[in-house]
């Protein structure tokens, strides 16, 4: 059964399990694009920097993101942010989910060290799940997981593993209706992980201006890139970090339970950090493991890394809500059938 989302004058319909088609009307393409450069004052004058992305006034603000179809009132959403994100960035999504009807939203931005130390990543995942249990222990409704970029995906893999292996969290696994992955996962490569960490470090330190970066690539820096590159080579070569990351991707693939936990992948073919080929490859592997019916894909061609909601708000928010609404409807239908059969 198709689910239709209506947002203002625009209508979006999910017409197949593999593609979510968006109505072409909306903000004109030229006005939708982000202003990639901001002006940063320095002692020598003004220089353009790519680190601060200013949203055009024509782009719909998060306060006006589409909220139809609404989520069931007992929904608990787990939002896992990207590396370098600040609380205010991830909070946009948490607030949106609350406006859409979710009663509880748990959000987490894993520190940088979680990507380097598996034991620390596992500790952060446990802390996150205990917070879910504490804030939603009276809820029996659906649990939705929304992960952003490699950092969110990495934390999600540990969370799903703990749900399968730790008695404390096994009660949560049956409540997970589906997974939404935004701009991930990257294939474990030194170059990609170096660029991601460089971008996150520069963001935390207030942008590239402190280091005199004039490169238009926000994930490349003349000082940070060589240093971070050496550290990444030590991790990947000396500590066999690639094997560890491949193993965590396998954990997510297995969490699909042969199609019983569907996946929505949202990414852009022009992503400047994670190659689109990496994400397409994960989609193929998910389909092989869990089936096409459990694989939902939204591909953009003109948006940036983890910026789809800001640059294409109507298409993004309606697609995500359609995905969740379809899963909730299917679950309710199955529950009713089981009740009648008893």
Short mmCIF file of N, CA and C in Angstrom, two decimals, residues 125-196:
data_model
loop_
_atom_site.label_atom_id
_atom_site.label_comp_id
_atom_site.label_asym_id
_atom_site.label_seq_id
_atom_site.Cartn_x
_atom_site.Cartn_y
_atom_site.Cartn_z
N UNK A 125 28.37 3.19 22.78
CA UNK A 125 27.15 2.53 22.33
C UNK A 125 26.32 2.04 23.52
N UNK A 126 26.99 1.47 24.54
CA UNK A 126 26.27 1.03 25.73
C UNK A 126 25.61 2.20 26.45
N UNK A 127 26.35 3.29 26.57
CA UNK A 127 25.79 4.48 27.22
C UNK A 127 24.56 4.98 26.48
N UNK A 128 24.62 4.95 25.15
CA UNK A 128 23.49 5.40 24.34
C UNK A 128 22.28 4.50 24.54
N UNK A 129 22.48 3.19 24.54
CA UNK A 129 21.36 2.27 24.71
C UNK A 129 20.76 2.36 26.11
N UNK A 130 21.59 2.59 27.10
CA UNK A 130 21.06 2.74 28.46
C UNK A 130 20.22 4.02 28.57
N UNK A 131 20.61 5.03 27.83
CA UNK A 131 19.80 6.25 27.80
C UNK A 131 18.46 5.98 27.13
N UNK A 132 18.47 5.16 26.08
CA UNK A 132 17.22 4.79 25.41
C UNK A 132 16.32 4.03 26.39
N UNK A 133 16.90 3.10 27.14
CA UNK A 133 16.11 2.34 28.11
C UNK A 133 15.57 3.23 29.21
N UNK A 134 16.39 4.20 29.65
CA UNK A 134 15.98 5.08 30.74
C UNK A 134 14.86 6.04 30.32
N UNK A 135 14.97 6.58 29.10
CA UNK A 135 14.00 7.58 28.66
C UNK A 135 12.77 6.97 28.01
N UNK A 136 12.90 5.73 27.55
CA UNK A 136 11.77 5.12 26.87
C UNK A 136 11.40 3.76 27.41
N UNK A 137 11.66 3.54 28.70
CA UNK A 137 11.44 2.21 29.26
C UNK A 137 9.96 1.85 29.38
N UNK A 138 9.08 2.84 29.30
CA UNK A 138 7.65 2.53 29.39
C UNK A 138 7.02 2.39 28.00
N UNK A 139 7.82 2.58 26.95
CA UNK A 139 7.29 2.54 25.60
C UNK A 139 7.43 1.14 25.01
N UNK A 140 6.43 0.75 24.27
CA UNK A 140 6.47 -0.51 23.54
C UNK A 140 6.40 -0.25 22.05
N UNK A 141 6.45 1.00 21.67
CA UNK A 141 6.31 1.37 20.27
C UNK A 141 7.58 1.18 19.48
N UNK A 142 7.55 1.59 18.21
CA UNK A 142 8.69 1.38 17.31
C UNK A 142 9.92 2.19 17.69
N UNK A 143 11.07 1.63 17.40
CA UNK A 143 12.35 2.31 17.59
C UNK A 143 12.97 2.49 16.21
N UNK A 144 13.24 3.73 15.84
CA UNK A 144 13.79 4.07 14.53
C UNK A 144 15.21 4.58 14.70
N UNK A 145 16.13 4.14 13.84
CA UNK A 145 17.53 4.54 13.92
C UNK A 145 17.90 5.34 12.68
N UNK A 146 18.40 6.56 12.90
CA UNK A 146 18.77 7.47 11.80
C UNK A 146 20.23 7.86 12.00
N UNK A 147 21.11 7.36 11.13
CA UNK A 147 22.56 7.56 11.28
C UNK A 147 23.12 8.41 10.15
N UNK A 148 24.05 9.30 10.51
CA UNK A 148 24.65 10.22 9.55
C UNK A 148 26.14 9.94 9.38
N UNK A 149 26.57 9.82 8.14
CA UNK A 149 27.97 9.72 7.75
C UNK A 149 28.65 8.51 8.41
N UNK A 150 29.98 8.43 8.24
CA UNK A 150 30.70 7.28 8.76
C UNK A 150 30.67 7.18 10.26
N UNK A 151 30.66 8.31 10.96
CA UNK A 151 30.64 8.30 12.42
C UNK A 151 29.34 7.72 12.96
N UNK A 152 28.21 8.19 12.43
CA UNK A 152 26.92 7.67 12.85
C UNK A 152 26.76 6.20 12.49
N UNK A 153 27.23 5.83 11.30
CA UNK A 153 27.14 4.45 10.86
C UNK A 153 27.98 3.54 11.76
N UNK A 154 29.17 3.99 12.11
CA UNK A 154 30.06 3.21 12.97
C UNK A 154 29.43 2.98 14.34
N UNK A 155 28.85 4.03 14.92
CA UNK A 155 28.20 3.89 16.22
C UNK A 155 26.98 2.99 16.11
N UNK A 156 26.23 3.12 15.02
CA UNK A 156 25.05 2.28 14.81
C UNK A 156 25.44 0.80 14.75
N UNK A 157 26.57 0.49 14.11
CA UNK A 157 26.99 -0.90 14.01
C UNK A 157 27.25 -1.49 15.39
N UNK A 158 27.85 -0.70 16.28
CA UNK A 158 28.08 -1.19 17.65
C UNK A 158 26.76 -1.33 18.41
N UNK A 159 25.86 -0.40 18.21
CA UNK A 159 24.56 -0.46 18.89
C UNK A 159 23.79 -1.71 18.47
N UNK A 160 23.76 -1.98 17.17
CA UNK A 160 23.04 -3.17 16.68
C UNK A 160 23.69 -4.46 17.18
N UNK A 161 25.02 -4.45 17.26
CA UNK A 161 25.72 -5.63 17.77
C UNK A 161 25.38 -5.88 19.23
N UNK A 162 25.36 -4.82 20.03
CA UNK A 162 25.01 -4.96 21.46
C UNK A 162 23.59 -5.47 21.64
N UNK A 163 22.69 -5.06 20.77
CA UNK A 163 21.30 -5.53 20.85
C UNK A 163 21.22 -7.04 20.61
N UNK A 164 22.15 -7.56 19.85
CA UNK A 164 22.14 -8.99 19.55
C UNK A 164 22.90 -9.81 20.59
N UNK A 165 23.89 -9.21 21.23
CA UNK A 165 24.81 -9.99 22.07
C UNK A 165 24.66 -9.76 23.57
N UNK A 166 24.10 -8.63 23.98
CA UNK A 166 24.00 -8.29 25.40
C UNK A 166 22.57 -8.48 25.88
N UNK A 167 22.39 -9.28 26.91
CA UNK A 167 21.06 -9.55 27.45
C UNK A 167 20.36 -8.26 27.88
N UNK A 168 21.11 -7.31 28.35
CA UNK A 168 20.56 -6.04 28.84
C UNK A 168 19.77 -5.29 27.75
N UNK A 169 20.17 -5.49 26.49
CA UNK A 169 19.59 -4.69 25.41
C UNK A 169 18.77 -5.50 24.41
N UNK A 170 18.65 -6.79 24.61
CA UNK A 170 17.96 -7.62 23.63
C UNK A 170 16.49 -7.26 23.47
N UNK A 171 15.90 -6.73 24.51
CA UNK A 171 14.50 -6.33 24.40
C UNK A 171 14.27 -5.19 23.43
N UNK A 172 15.32 -4.43 23.13
CA UNK A 172 15.19 -3.31 22.20
C UNK A 172 15.21 -3.78 20.75
N UNK A 173 15.86 -4.91 20.49
CA UNK A 173 16.06 -5.32 19.09
C UNK A 173 14.75 -5.55 18.36
N UNK A 174 13.78 -6.13 19.02
CA UNK A 174 12.51 -6.41 18.35
C UNK A 174 11.73 -5.14 18.04
N UNK A 175 12.09 -4.05 18.68
CA UNK A 175 11.38 -2.79 18.44
C UNK A 175 11.98 -1.99 17.28
N UNK A 176 13.16 -2.38 16.79
CA UNK A 176 13.79 -1.66 15.68
C UNK A 176 13.07 -2.01 14.39
N UNK A 177 12.33 -1.03 13.83
CA UNK A 177 11.58 -1.28 12.60
C UNK A 177 12.44 -1.15 11.36
N UNK A 178 13.41 -0.23 11.41
CA UNK A 178 14.22 0.00 10.22
C UNK A 178 15.38 0.91 10.50
N UNK A 179 16.26 1.04 9.49
CA UNK A 179 17.47 1.86 9.61
C UNK A 179 17.48 2.87 8.48
N UNK A 180 17.83 4.11 8.81
CA UNK A 180 18.01 5.15 7.81
C UNK A 180 19.47 5.60 7.86
N UNK A 181 20.18 5.48 6.76
CA UNK A 181 21.60 5.84 6.70
C UNK A 181 21.78 6.99 5.72
N UNK A 182 22.35 8.08 6.18
CA UNK A 182 22.55 9.29 5.39
C UNK A 182 24.05 9.48 5.12
N UNK A 183 24.43 9.48 3.83
CA UNK A 183 25.80 9.78 3.39
C UNK A 183 26.84 8.80 3.95
N UNK A 184 26.55 7.54 3.93
CA UNK A 184 27.46 6.50 4.45
C UNK A 184 26.99 5.16 3.89
N UNK A 185 27.84 4.10 4.07
CA UNK A 185 29.15 4.11 4.73
C UNK A 185 30.27 4.26 3.71
N UNK A 186 31.38 4.87 4.11
CA UNK A 186 32.55 4.90 3.23
C UNK A 186 33.28 3.58 3.28
N UNK A 187 33.88 3.18 2.17
CA UNK A 187 34.71 1.99 2.20
C UNK A 187 35.98 2.33 2.99
N UNK A 188 36.46 1.42 3.84
CA UNK A 188 37.63 1.73 4.67
C UNK A 188 38.89 1.98 3.83
N UNK A 189 39.17 3.24 3.58
CA UNK A 189 40.36 3.63 2.83
C UNK A 189 41.06 4.76 3.59
N UNK A 190 42.38 4.75 3.56
CA UNK A 190 43.16 5.78 4.26
C UNK A 190 42.78 7.17 3.77
N UNK A 191 42.64 7.33 2.47
CA UNK A 191 42.38 8.66 1.91
C UNK A 191 41.04 9.21 2.39
N UNK A 192 39.98 8.39 2.33
CA UNK A 192 38.65 8.86 2.74
C UNK A 192 38.61 9.20 4.22
N UNK A 193 39.20 8.35 5.05
CA UNK A 193 39.16 8.60 6.48
C UNK A 193 40.03 9.78 6.87
N UNK A 194 41.12 9.99 6.15
CA UNK A 194 41.95 11.17 6.40
C UNK A 194 41.16 12.44 6.10
N UNK A 195 40.48 12.47 4.98
CA UNK A 195 39.68 13.65 4.61
C UNK A 195 38.57 13.90 5.62
N UNK A 196 37.93 12.84 6.07
CA UNK A 196 36.85 13.02 7.04
C UNK A 196 37.33 13.59 8.36
#
